[in-house]
XYZ file of C-alpha atoms in Angstrom:
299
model
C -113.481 101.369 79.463
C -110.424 102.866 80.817
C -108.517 99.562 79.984
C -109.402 100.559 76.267
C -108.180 104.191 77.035
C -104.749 103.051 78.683
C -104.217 100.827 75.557
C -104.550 103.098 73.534
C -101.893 105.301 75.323
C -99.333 102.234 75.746
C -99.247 102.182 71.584
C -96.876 105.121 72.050
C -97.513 106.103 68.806
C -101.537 107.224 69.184
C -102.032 110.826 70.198
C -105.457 111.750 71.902
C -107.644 114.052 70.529
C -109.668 117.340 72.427
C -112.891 115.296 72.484
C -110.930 112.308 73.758
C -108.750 114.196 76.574
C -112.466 115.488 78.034
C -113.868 112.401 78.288
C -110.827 111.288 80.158
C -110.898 114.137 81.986
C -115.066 113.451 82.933
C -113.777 110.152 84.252
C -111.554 111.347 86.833
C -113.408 113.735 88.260
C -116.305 110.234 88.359
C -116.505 109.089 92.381
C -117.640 105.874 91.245
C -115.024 104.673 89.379
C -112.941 101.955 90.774
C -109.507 101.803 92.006
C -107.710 99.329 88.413
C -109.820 101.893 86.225
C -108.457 104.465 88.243
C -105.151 103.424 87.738
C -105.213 102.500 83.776
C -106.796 106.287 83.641
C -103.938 108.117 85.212
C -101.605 106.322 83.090
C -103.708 107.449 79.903
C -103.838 110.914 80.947
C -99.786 111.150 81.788
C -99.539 110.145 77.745
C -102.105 112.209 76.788
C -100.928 115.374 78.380
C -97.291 114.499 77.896
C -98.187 114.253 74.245
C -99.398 117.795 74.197
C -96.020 119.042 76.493
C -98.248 119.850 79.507
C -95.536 117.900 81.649
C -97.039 119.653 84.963
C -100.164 117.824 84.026
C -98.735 115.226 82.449
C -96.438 114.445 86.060
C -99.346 115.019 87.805
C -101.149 112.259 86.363
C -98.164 109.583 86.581
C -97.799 110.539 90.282
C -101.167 109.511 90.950
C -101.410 106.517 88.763
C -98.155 105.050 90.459
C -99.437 106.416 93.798
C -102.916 104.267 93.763
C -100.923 101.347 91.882
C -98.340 101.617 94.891
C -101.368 101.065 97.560
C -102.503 98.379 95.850
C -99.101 95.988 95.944
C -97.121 95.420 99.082
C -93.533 95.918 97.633
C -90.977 96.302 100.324
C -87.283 97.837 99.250
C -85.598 95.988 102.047
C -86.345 92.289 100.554
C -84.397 93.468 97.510
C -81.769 95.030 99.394
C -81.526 91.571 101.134
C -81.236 89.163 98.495
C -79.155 91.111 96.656
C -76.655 91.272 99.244
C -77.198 87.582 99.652
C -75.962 86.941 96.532
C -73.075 89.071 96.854
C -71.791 86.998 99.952
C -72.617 83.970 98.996
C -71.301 83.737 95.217
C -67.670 84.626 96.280
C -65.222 83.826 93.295
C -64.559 80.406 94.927
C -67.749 79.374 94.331
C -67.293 79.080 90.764
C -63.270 77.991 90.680
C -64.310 74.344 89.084
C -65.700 72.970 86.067
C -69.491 72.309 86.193
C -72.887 72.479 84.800
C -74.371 71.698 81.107
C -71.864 72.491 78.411
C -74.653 73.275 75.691
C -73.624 76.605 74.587
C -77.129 77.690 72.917
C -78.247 80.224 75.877
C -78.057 84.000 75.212
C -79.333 86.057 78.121
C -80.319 89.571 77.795
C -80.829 90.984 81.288
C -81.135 94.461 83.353
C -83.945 96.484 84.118
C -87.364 97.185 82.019
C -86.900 99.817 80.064
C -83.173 99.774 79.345
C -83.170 98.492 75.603
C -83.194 94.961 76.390
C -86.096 94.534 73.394
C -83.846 96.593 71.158
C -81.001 94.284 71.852
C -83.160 91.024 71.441
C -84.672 92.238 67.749
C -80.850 92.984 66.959
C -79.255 89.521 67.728
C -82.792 87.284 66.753
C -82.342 89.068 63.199
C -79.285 86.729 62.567
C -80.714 83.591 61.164
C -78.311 81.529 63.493
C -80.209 83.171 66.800
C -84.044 82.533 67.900
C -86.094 85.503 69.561
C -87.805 83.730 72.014
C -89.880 85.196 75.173
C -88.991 86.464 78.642
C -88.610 82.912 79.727
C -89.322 82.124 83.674
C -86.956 78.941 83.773
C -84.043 80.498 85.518
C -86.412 82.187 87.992
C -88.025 78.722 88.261
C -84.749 76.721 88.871
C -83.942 79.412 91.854
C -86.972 78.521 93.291
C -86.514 75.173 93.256
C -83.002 75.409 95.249
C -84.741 77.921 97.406
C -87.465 75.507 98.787
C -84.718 73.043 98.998
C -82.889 75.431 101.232
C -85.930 75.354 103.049
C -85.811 71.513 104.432
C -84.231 70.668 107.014
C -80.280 70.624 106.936
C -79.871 72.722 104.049
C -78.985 75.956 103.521
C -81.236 78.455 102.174
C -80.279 79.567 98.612
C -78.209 81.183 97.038
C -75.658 79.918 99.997
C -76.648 76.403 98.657
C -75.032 76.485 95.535
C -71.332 75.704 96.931
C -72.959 72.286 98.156
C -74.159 71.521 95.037
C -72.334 68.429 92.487
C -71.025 68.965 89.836
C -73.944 66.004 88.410
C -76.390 68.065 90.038
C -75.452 71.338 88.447
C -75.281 69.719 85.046
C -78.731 67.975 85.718
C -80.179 71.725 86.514
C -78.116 73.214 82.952
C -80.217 70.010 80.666
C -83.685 70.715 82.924
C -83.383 74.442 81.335
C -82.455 73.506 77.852
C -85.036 70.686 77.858
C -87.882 72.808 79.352
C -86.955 76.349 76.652
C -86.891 73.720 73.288
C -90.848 73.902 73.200
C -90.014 77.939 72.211
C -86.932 77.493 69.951
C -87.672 77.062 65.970
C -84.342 75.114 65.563
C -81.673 77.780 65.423
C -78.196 77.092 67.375
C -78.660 79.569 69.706
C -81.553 81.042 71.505
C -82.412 84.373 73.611
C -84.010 84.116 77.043
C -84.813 87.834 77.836
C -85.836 88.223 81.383
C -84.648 90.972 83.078
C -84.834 89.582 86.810
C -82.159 87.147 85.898
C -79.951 89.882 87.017
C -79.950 88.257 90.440
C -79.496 84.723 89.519
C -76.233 84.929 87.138
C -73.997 82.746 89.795
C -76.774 80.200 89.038
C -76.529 80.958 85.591
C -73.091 80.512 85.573
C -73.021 77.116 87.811
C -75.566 75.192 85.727
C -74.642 76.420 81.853
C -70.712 77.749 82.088
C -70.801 78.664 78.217
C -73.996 80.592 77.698
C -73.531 84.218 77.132
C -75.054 87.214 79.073
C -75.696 90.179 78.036
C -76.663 93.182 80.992
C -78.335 95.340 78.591
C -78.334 99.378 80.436
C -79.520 102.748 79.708
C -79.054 106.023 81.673
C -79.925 106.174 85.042
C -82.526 108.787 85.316
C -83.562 107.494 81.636
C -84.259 104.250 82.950
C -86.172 105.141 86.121
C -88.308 107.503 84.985
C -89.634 105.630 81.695
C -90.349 102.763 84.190
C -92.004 105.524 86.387
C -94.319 106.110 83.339
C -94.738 102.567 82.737
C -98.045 100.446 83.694
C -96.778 96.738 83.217
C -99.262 94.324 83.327
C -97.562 92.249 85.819
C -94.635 92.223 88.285
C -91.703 94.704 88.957
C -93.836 96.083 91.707
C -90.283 98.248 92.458
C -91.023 100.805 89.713
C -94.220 102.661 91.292
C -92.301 105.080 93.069
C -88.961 107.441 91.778
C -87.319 106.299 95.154
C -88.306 102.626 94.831
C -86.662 102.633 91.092
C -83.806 104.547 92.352
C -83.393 102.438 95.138
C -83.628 99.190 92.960
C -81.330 100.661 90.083
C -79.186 100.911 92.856
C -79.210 97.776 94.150
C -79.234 96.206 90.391
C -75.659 98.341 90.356
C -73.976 96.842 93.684
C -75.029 93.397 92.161
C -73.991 93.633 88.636
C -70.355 95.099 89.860
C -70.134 91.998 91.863
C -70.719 89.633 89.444
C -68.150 91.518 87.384
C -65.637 90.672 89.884
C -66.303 87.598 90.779
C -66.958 86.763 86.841
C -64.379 88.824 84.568
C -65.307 88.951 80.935
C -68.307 86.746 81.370
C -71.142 89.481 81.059
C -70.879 92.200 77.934
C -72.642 95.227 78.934
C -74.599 96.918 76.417
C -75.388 100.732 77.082
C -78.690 101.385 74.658
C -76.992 105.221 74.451
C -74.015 103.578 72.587
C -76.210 101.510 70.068
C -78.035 104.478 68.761
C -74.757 106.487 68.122
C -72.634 103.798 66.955
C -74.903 100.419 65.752
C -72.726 98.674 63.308
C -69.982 98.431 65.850
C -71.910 97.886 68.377
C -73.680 95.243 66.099
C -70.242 93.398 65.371
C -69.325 93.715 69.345
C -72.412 91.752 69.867
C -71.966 89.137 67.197
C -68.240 88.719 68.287
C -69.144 88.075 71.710
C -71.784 85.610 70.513
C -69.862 83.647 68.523
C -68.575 80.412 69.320
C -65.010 79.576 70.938
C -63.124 76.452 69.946
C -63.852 75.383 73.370
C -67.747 75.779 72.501
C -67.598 74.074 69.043
């Protein structure tokens, strides 16, 4: 039942008992047990042993759950590396020198890395009864692959470089598809949240298909961020954090990108640094809401 074990440990708040941390302990030293139970055990045992400030042990254990978890996926730093700096030359500020896309301005994106206060952020703004909370939505990530097996045909140009050659009508029909497709999770507030961190790399598109949605690049502390994604098991994806020099690597790379878009983008993305909401949240709080709120243009 190390599943049950690991759960226990991802409630952050449990603490493991003596009789507990031996059985745990019985299990690791077990041949038999397989590779996923191996994994959900190490993970257990890093909390368990961090709990009790054993961070030798408690390191130990991380390192090896990361290190089996690592073996299992076929992550490769170099694909990042390359679509990130495919975004960088491809959305030049040219690129988005015209009017285009959907004009709804519902969409608030909250985006970064895991771990960097993204979920603190999102319980913030969804508390205002003119925001929904909704989920970490995969329609932008969907609408990227659509133009990306597009760039596949024939002809075309593999994405993001195909996003100059898109219409203006196109663009717009892209910015309805994704406010059509999110209503099913909306409970009839003006705005909505769409918190998916991998949107990072897709804010041109963003930009193209829904000009007057907000974004949000919510950021913590380097080494903060890293490591608590180091200790993290996620049940799915960001294959990049099983490793300290994969997440540094990747934290890197999310960096280089999020400058870019900066430039290329002035004053369209408010940066939120978790460290600032915890010493200062009512201004932080009003920054937010300001930045939220609509312009004449919007209204």
């Amino acid at each position: 039942y190390c599943d049950a074990w690991y759960s226990l440990a991802n409630l952050k708040v449990y603490q493991f008992g003596d009789d507990e941390l031996s059985s745990m302990q019985a299990l690791d030293d077990n041949p038999h047990l397989g590779g996923q139970d191996r994994v959900y055990l190490q993970f257990a045992l890093g909390k368990a042993f961090e709990d009790r400030k054993d961070y030798e042990q408690s390191f130990h254990h991380y390192a090896k759950g990361n290190a089996i978890k690592k073996n299992q996926l076929q992550y490769k730093a170099e694909g990042t590396t390359q679509e990130c700096d495919d975004q960088i030359t491809a959305c030049t500020r040219q690129v988005f020198e015209r009017e285009t896309g959907h004009t709804a301005p519902d969409p608030i994106f909250i985006l970064g890395l895991p771990r960097a206060g993204s979920t603190l952020l999102e319980q913030i703004l969804s508390s205002h009864s003119m925001v929904d909370g909704t989920l970490e939505l995969p329609n932008v990530l969907s609408i990227s692959g659509k133009l990306r097996r597009l760039g596949q045909r024939e002809g075309h140009q593999k994405y993001p470089f195909n996003l100059k050659d898109l219409s203006a009508e196109q663009l717009a029909t892209l910015g309805e598809e994704y406010i059509r497709d999110t209503q099913v999770h909306r409970m009839g507030a003006p705005f909505f949240i769409d918190k998916m961190p991998n949107n990072f790399r897709h804010i041109g598109l963003i930009h193209l298909i829904m000009p007057y949605a907000k974004i949000f690049d919510s950021r913590i502390y380097p080494l903060d961020c890293c490591f608590s994604m180091f200790k993290q098991l996620f049940a799915q994806g960001q294959e990049f954090t099983y490793g300290l020099a994969e997440a540094g690597s990747y934290y890197n790379r999310y960096v280089k990108l999020m400058d870019h878009w900066d430039k290329v983008l002035p004053n369209k993305i408010l940066r939120v640094n978790n460290e600032d909401v915890i010493d200062d949240l009512e201004g932080q709080v009003k920054s937010c809401l300001l930045y939220t709120s609509p312009s004449p243009r919007d209204s």
